Coordinates of N, CA and C in Angstrom, one line a residue:
Chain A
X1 N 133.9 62.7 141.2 CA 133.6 61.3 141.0 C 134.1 60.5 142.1
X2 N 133.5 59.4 142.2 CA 133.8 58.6 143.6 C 135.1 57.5 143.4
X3 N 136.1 57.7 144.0 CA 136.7 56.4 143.7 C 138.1 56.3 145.0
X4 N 138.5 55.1 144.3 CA 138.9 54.7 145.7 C 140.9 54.4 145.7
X5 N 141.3 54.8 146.1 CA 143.6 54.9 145.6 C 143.8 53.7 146.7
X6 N 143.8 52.6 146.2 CA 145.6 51.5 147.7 C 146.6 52.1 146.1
X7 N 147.2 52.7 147.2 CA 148.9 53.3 146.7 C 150.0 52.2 146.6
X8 N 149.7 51.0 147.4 CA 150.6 49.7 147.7 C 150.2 48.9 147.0
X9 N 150.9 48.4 145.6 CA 150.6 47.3 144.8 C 150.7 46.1 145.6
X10 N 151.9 46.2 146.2 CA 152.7 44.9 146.3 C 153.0 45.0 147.7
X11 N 152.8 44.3 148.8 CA 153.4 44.6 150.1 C 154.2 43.3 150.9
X12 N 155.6 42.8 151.6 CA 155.8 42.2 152.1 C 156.4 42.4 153.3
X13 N 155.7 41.4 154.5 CA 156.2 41.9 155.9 C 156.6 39.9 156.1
X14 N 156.7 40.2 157.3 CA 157.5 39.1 158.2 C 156.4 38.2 159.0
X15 N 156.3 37.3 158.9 CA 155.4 36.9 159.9 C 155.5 37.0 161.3
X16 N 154.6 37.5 162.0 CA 154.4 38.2 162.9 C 154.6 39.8 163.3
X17 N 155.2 40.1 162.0 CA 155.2 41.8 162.1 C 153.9 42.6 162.2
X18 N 153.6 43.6 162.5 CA 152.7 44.5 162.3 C 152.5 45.0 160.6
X19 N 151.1 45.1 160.2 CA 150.5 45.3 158.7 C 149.7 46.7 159.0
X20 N 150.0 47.6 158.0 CA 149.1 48.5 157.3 C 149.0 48.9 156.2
X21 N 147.6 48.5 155.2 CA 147.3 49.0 154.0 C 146.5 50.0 153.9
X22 N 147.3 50.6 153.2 CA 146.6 52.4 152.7 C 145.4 52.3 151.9
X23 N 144.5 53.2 152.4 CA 143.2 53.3 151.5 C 143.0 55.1 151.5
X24 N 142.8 55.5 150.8 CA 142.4 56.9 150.4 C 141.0 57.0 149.2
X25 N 140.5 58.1 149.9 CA 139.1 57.8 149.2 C 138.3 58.7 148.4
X26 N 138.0 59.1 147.3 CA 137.1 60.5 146.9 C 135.6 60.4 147.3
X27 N 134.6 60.9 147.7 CA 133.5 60.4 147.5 C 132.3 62.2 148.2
X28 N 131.5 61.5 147.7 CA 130.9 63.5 147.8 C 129.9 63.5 149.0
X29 N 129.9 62.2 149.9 CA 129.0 62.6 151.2 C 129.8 61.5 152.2
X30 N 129.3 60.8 153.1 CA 129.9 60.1 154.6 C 130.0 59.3 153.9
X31 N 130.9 58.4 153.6 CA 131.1 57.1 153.0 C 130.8 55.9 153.7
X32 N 130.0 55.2 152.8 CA 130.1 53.7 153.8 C 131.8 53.2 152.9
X33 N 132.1 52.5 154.1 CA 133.7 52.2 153.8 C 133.8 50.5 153.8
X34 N 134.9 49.6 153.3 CA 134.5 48.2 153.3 C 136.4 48.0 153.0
X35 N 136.5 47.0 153.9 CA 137.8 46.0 153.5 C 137.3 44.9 152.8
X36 N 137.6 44.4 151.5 CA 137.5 42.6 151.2 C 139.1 41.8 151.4
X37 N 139.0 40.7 151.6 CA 140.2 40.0 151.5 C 139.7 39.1 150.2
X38 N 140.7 38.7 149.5 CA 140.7 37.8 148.4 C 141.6 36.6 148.2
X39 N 141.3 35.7 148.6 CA 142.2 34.9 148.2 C 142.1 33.7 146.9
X40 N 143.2 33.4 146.3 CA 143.5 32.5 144.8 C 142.1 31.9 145.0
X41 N 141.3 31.7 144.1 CA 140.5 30.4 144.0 C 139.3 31.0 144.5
X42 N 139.5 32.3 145.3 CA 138.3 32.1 146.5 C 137.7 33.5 146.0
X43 N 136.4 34.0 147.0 CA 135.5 35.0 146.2 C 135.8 36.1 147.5
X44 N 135.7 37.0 147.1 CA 136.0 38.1 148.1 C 135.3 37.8 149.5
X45 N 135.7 38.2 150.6 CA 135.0 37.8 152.0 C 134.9 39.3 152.6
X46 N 134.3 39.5 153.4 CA 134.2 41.3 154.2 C 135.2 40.4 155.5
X47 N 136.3 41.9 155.7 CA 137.0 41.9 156.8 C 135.9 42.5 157.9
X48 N 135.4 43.9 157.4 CA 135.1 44.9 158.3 C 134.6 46.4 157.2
X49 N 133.5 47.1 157.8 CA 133.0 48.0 157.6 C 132.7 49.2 158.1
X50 N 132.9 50.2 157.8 CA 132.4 51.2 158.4 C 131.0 52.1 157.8
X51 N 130.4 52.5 158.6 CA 129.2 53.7 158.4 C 129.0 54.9 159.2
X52 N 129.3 55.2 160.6 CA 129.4 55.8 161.4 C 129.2 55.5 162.6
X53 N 129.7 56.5 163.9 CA 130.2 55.7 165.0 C 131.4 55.8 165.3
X54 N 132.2 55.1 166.1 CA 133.6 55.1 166.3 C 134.3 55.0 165.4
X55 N 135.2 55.8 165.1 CA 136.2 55.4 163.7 C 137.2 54.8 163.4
X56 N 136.8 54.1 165.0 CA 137.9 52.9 165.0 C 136.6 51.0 164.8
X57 N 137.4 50.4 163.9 CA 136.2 49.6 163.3 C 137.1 48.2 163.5
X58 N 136.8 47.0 164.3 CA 137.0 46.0 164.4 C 136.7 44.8 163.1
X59 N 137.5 44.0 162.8 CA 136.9 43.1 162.0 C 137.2 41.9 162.7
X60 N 137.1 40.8 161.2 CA 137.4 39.4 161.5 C 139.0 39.4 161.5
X61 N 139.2 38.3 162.1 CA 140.4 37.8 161.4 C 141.9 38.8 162.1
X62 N 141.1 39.5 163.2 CA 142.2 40.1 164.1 C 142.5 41.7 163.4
X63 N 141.7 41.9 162.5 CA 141.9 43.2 161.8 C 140.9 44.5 162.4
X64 N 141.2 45.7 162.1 CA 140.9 46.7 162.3 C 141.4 47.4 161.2
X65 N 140.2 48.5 161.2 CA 140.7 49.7 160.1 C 140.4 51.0 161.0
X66 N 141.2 52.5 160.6 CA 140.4 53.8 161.1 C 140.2 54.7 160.2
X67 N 139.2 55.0 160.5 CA 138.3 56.0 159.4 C 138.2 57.5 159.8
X68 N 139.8 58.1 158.7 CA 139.9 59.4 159.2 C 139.5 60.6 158.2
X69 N 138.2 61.1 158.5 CA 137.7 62.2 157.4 C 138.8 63.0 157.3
X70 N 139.1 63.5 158.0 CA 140.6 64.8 157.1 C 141.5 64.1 156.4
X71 N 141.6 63.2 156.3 CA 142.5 62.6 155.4 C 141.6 62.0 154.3
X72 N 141.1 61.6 154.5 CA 140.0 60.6 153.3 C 140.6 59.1 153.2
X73 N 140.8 58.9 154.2 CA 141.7 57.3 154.7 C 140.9 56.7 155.1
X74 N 140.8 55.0 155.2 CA 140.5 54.1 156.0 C 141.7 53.1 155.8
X75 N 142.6 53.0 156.7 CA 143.6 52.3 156.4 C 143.7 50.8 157.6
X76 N 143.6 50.1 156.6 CA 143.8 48.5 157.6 C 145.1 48.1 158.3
X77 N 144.7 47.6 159.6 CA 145.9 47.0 160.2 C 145.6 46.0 160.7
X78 N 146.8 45.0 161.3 CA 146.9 44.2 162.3 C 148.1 43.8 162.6
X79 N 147.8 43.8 164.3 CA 149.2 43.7 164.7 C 150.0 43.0 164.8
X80 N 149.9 42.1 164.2 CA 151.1 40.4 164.0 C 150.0 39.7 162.8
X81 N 151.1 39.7 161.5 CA 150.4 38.9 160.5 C 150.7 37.2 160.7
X82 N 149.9 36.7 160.5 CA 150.1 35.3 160.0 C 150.2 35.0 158.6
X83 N 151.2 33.7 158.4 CA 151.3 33.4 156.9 C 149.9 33.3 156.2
X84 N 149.2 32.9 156.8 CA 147.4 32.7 156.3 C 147.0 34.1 155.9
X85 N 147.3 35.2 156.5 CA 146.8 36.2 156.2 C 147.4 37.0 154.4
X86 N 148.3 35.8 154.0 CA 148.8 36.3 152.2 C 147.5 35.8 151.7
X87 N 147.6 37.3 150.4 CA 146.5 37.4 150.1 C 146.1 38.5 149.5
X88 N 145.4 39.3 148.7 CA 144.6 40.6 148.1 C 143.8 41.1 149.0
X89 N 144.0 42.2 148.9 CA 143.1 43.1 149.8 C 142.4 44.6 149.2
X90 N 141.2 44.5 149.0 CA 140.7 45.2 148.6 C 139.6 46.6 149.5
X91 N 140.2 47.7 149.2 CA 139.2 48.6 150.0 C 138.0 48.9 149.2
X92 N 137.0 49.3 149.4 CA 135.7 49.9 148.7 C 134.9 51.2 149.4
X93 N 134.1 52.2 148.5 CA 133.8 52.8 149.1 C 132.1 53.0 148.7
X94 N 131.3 53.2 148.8 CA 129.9 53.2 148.6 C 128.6 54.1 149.3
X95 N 127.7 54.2 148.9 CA 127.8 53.8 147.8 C 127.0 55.0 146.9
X96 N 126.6 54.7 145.6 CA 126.6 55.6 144.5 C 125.0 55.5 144.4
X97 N 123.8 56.5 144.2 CA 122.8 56.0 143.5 C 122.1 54.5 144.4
X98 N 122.9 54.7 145.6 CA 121.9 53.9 147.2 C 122.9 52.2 146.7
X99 N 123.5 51.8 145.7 CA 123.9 50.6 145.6 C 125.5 50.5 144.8
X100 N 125.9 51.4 144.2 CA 126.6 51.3 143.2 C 128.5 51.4 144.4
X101 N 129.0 50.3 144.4 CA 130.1 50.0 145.0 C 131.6 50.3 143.9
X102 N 132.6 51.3 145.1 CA 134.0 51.3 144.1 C 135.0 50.6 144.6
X103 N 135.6 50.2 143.8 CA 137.0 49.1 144.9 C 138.2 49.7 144.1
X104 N 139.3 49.7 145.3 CA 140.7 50.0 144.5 C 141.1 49.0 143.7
X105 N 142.5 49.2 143.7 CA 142.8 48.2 142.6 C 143.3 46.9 143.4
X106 N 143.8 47.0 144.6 CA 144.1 46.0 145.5 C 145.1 46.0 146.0
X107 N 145.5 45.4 147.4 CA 147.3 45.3 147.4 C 147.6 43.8 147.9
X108 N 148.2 43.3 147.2 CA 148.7 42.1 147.5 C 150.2 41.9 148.8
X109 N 149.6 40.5 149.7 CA 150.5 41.1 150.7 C 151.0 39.5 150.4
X110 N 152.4 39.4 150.8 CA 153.3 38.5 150.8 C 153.8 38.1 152.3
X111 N 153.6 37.6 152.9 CA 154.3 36.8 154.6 C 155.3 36.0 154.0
X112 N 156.5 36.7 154.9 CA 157.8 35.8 155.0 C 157.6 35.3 156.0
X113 N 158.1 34.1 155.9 CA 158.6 33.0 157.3 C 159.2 33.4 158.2
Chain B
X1 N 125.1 26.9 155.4 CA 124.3 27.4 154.2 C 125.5 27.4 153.2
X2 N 124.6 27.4 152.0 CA 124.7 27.5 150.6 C 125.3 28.8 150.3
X3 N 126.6 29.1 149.8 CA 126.7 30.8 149.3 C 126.5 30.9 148.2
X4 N 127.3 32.0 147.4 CA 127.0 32.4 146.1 C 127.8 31.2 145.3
X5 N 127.3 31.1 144.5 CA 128.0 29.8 143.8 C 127.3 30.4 141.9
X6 N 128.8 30.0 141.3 CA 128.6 30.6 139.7 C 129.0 29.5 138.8
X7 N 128.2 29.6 137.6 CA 128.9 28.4 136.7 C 129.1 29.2 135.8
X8 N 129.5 29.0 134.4 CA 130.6 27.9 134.7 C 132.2 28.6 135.7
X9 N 133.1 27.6 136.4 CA 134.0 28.8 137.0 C 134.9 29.2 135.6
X10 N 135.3 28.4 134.8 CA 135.9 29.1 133.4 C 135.0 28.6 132.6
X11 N 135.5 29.6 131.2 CA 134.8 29.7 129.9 C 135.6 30.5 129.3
X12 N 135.9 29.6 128.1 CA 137.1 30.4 126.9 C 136.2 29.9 125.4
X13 N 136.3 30.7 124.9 CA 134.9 31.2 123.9 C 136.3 32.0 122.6
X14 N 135.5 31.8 121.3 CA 136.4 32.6 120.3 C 135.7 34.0 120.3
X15 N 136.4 34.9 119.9 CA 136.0 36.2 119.4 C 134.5 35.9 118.6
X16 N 133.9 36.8 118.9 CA 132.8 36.9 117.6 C 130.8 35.8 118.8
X17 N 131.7 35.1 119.4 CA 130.9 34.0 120.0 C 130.1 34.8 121.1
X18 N 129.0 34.4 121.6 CA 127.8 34.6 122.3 C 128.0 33.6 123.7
X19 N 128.3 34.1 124.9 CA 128.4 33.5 126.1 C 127.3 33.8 127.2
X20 N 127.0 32.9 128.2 CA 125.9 33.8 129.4 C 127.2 32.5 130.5
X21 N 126.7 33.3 131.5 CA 127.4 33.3 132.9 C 126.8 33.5 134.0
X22 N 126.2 32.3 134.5 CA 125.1 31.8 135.3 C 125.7 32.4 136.8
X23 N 124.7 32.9 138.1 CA 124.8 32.9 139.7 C 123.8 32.8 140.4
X24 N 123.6 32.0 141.0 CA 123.0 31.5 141.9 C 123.3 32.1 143.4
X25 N 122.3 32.9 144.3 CA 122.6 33.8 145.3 C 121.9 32.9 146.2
X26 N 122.7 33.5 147.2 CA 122.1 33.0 148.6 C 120.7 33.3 148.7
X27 N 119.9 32.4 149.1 CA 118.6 31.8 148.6 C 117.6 33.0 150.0
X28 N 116.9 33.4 149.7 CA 116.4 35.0 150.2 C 117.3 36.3 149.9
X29 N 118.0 36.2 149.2 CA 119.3 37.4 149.1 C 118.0 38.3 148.1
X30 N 117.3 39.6 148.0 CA 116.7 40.4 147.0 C 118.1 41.2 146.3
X31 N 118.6 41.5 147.0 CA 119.9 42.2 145.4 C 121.0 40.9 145.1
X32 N 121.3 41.3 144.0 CA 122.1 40.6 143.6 C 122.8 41.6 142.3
X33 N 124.2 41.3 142.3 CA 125.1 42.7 141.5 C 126.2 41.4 140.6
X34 N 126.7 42.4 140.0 CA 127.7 41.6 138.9 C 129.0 42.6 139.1
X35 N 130.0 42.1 138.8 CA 131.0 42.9 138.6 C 132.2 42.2 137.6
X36 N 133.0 42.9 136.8 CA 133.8 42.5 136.4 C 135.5 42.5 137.4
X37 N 136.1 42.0 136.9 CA 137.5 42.1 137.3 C 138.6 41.5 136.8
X38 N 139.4 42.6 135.8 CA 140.2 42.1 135.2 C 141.5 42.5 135.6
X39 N 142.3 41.6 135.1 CA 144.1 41.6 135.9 C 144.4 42.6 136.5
X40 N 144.8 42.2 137.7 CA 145.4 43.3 138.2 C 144.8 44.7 139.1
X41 N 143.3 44.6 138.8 CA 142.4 45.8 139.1 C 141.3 45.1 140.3
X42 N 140.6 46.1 141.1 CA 139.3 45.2 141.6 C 138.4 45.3 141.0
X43 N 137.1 45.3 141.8 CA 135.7 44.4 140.6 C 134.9 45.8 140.3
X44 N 134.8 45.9 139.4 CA 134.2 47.1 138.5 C 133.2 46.9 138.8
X45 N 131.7 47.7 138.7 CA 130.2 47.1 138.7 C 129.9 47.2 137.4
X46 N 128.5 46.3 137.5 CA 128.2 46.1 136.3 C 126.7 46.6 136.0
X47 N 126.2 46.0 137.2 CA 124.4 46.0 137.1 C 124.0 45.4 138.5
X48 N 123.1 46.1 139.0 CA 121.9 46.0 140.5 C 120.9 45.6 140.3
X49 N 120.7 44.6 140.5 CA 119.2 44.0 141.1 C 118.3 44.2 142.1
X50 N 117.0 44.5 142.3 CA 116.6 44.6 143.4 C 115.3 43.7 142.8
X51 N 115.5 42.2 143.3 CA 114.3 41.2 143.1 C 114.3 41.2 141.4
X52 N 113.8 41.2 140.8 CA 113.5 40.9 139.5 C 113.9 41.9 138.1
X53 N 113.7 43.3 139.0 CA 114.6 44.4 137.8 C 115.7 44.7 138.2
X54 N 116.1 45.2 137.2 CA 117.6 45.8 137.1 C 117.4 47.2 137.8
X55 N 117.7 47.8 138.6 CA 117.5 48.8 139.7 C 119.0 49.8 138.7
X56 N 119.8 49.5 138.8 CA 121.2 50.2 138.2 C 122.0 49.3 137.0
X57 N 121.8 50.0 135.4 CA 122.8 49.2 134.8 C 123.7 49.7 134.2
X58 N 124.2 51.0 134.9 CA 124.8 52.2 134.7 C 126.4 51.8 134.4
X59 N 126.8 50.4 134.7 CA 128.0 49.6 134.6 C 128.8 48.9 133.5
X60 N 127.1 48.5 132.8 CA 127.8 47.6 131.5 C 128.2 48.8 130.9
X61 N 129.3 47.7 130.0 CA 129.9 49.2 129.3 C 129.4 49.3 127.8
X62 N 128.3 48.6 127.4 CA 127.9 48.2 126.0 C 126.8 47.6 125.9
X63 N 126.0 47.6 124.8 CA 124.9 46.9 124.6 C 124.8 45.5 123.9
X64 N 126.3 45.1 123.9 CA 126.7 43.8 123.9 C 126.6 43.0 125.2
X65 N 126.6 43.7 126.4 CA 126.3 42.7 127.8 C 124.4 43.6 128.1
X66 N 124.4 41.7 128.3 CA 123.1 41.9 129.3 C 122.9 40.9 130.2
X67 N 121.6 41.6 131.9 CA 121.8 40.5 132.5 C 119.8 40.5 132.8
X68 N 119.8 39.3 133.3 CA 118.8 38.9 133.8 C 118.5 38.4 134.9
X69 N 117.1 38.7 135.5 CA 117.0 38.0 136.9 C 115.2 37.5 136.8
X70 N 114.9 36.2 135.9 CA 113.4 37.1 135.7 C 112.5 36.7 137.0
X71 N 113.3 35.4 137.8 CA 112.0 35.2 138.8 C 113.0 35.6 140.4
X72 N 113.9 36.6 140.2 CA 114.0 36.8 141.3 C 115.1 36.2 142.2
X73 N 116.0 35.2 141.3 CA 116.6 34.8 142.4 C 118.1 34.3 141.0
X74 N 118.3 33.2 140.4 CA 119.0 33.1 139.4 C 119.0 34.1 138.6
X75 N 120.7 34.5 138.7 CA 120.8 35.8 137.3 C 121.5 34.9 135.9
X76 N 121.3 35.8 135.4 CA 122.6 35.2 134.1 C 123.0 36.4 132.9
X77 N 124.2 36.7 133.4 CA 124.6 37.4 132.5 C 124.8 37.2 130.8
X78 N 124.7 38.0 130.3 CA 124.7 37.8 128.5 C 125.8 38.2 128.0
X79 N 126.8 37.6 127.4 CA 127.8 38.9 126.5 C 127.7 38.1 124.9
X80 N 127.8 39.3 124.4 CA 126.8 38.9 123.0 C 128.2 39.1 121.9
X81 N 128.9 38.8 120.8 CA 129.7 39.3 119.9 C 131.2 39.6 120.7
X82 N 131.3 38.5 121.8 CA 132.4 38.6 122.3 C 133.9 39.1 121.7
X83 N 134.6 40.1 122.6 CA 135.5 40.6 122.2 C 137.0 40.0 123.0
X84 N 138.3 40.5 122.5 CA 139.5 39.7 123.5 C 139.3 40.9 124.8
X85 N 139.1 42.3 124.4 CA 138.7 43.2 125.8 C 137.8 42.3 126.9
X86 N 136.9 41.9 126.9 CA 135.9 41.2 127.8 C 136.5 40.2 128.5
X87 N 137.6 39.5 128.0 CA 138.3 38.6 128.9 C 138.6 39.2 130.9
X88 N 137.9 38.6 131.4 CA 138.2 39.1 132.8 C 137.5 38.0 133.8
X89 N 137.4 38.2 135.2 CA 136.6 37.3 135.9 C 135.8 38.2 136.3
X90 N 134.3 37.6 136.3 CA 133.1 37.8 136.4 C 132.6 37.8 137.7
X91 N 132.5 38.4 138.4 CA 132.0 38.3 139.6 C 130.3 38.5 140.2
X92 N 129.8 37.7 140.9 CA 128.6 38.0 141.3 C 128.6 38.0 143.0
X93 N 127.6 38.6 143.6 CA 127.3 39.2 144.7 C 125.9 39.0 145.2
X94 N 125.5 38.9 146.4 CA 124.1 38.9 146.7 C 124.2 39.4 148.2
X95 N 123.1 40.1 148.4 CA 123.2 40.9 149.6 C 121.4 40.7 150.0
X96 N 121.1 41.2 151.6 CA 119.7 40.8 151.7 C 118.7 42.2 151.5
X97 N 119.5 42.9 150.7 CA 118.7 43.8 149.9 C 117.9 44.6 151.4
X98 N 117.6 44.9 152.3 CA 117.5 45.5 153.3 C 118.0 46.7 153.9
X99 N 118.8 47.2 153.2 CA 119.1 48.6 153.5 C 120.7 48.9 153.0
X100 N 121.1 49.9 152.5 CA 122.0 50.8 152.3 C 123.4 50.3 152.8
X101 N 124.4 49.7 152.5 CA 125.5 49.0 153.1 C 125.1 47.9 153.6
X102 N 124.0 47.4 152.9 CA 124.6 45.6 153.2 C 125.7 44.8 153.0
X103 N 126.0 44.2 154.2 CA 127.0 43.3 153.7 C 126.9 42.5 151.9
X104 N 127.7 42.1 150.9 CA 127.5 41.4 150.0 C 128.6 40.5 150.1
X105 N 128.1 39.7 149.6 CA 129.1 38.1 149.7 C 128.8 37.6 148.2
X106 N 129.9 37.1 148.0 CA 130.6 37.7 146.7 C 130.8 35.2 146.4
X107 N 130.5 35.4 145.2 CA 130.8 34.4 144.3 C 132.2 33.7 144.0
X108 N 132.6 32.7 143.9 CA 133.7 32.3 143.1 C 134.5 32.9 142.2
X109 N 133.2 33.7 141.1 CA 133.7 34.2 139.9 C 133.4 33.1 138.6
X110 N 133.3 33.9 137.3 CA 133.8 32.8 136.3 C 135.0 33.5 135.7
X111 N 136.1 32.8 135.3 CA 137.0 33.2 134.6 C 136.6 33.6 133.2
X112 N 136.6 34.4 132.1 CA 136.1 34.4 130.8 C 137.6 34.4 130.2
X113 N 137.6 34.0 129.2 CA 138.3 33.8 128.6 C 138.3 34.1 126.8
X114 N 138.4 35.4 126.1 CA 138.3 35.5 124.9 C 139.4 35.4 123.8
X115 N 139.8 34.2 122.9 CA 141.0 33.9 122.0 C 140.4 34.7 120.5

């Protein structure tokens, strides 16, 4: 069955430290892969995507993920957070039956001053 | 441009009550998806659109929810004999239906609320 583990409920770094959220993935062919961010109030936005190609994958917002088949990872970074970047972060993986999308459960990230 | 935009953003309804939960997609968008998401979890699917049918409704979890799209563009979901389970936010999506990993851009949400 297809589905998608963030292992990090809760995450707090420093502002301006370096961020990585864990994503681990089950799925039974090449995964298309997807970061959302979420913030209060607001509706999920795409960071960045993967389908194939380099498995290193640029987004918005100063982010990157790498997408490592032996592992079943796509894990997000960036390397100096901003306070703006607090917020839910959702990986996905897809898709199922050409449309059918999984998302983890999310990890919420906290920026200290 | 105009994104996904959903009414109502909350709705608190009693048990037993009949609700629909309107989305409005980005205006050329052919899929349009639903998802739930309740505390603490991300957005579950629910049901796929492709233009006017339901392509995948392999999500709802009951024949208490239904959704519609009949001319293609406004959906509205149905939940019928509401329960306090169904409490979650509702999410909707629209994508330009053009191939296999489209980007989707994703709605406000409605909050549901069942007392």
């Amino acid at each position: 069955a297809q589905s998608v583990t963030q292992p990090d409920i809760h995450i707090t770094v420093s502002e301006g430290a370096s961020l990585e959220l864990r994503c681990n993935y089950s799925y039974g062919a090449t995964p298309y892969l997807f970061w959302y961010v979420q913030s209060p109030g607001q509706g999920l936005q795409l960071l960045l995507k993967y389908f194939s190609g380099d498995t290193l994958v640029q987004g918005i917002k100063g982010f990157e993920a790498e997408f490592k088949r032996s592992q079943s990872s796509f894990n997000l970074r960036k390397p100096s957070v901003h306070w703006s970047d607090a917020a839910e972060y959702f990986c996905a993986v897809g898709p199922d039956n050409f449309n059918k999308f999984y998302f983890g459960s999310g990890t919420k990230l906290n920026v200290k001053p | 441009g105009a994104g996904v935009s959903q009414t109502p953003s909350n709705k608190v309804t009693e048990k037993g009550k009949y609700v629909e939960l309107r989305c409005d997609p980005i205006s050329g968008h052919t899929a349009l998806y639903w998802y739930r998401q309740s505390l603490g979890q991300g957005p579950e699917f629910l049901i796929y659109f492709q233009g006017t049918g339901a392509a995948d409704d392999s999500g709802l979890p009951n024949d208490r929810f239904f959704a519609v799209r009949p001319e293609g563009s406004v959906s509205t979901l149905k939940i019928q004999r509401t329960e306090r389970g169904d409490s979650a936010v509702y999410l909707c999506a629209s994508s330009p239906g053009t191939s296999v990993g489209d980007t989707q851009y994703f709605g406000p949400g409605t909050r549901l609320t069942v007392l």
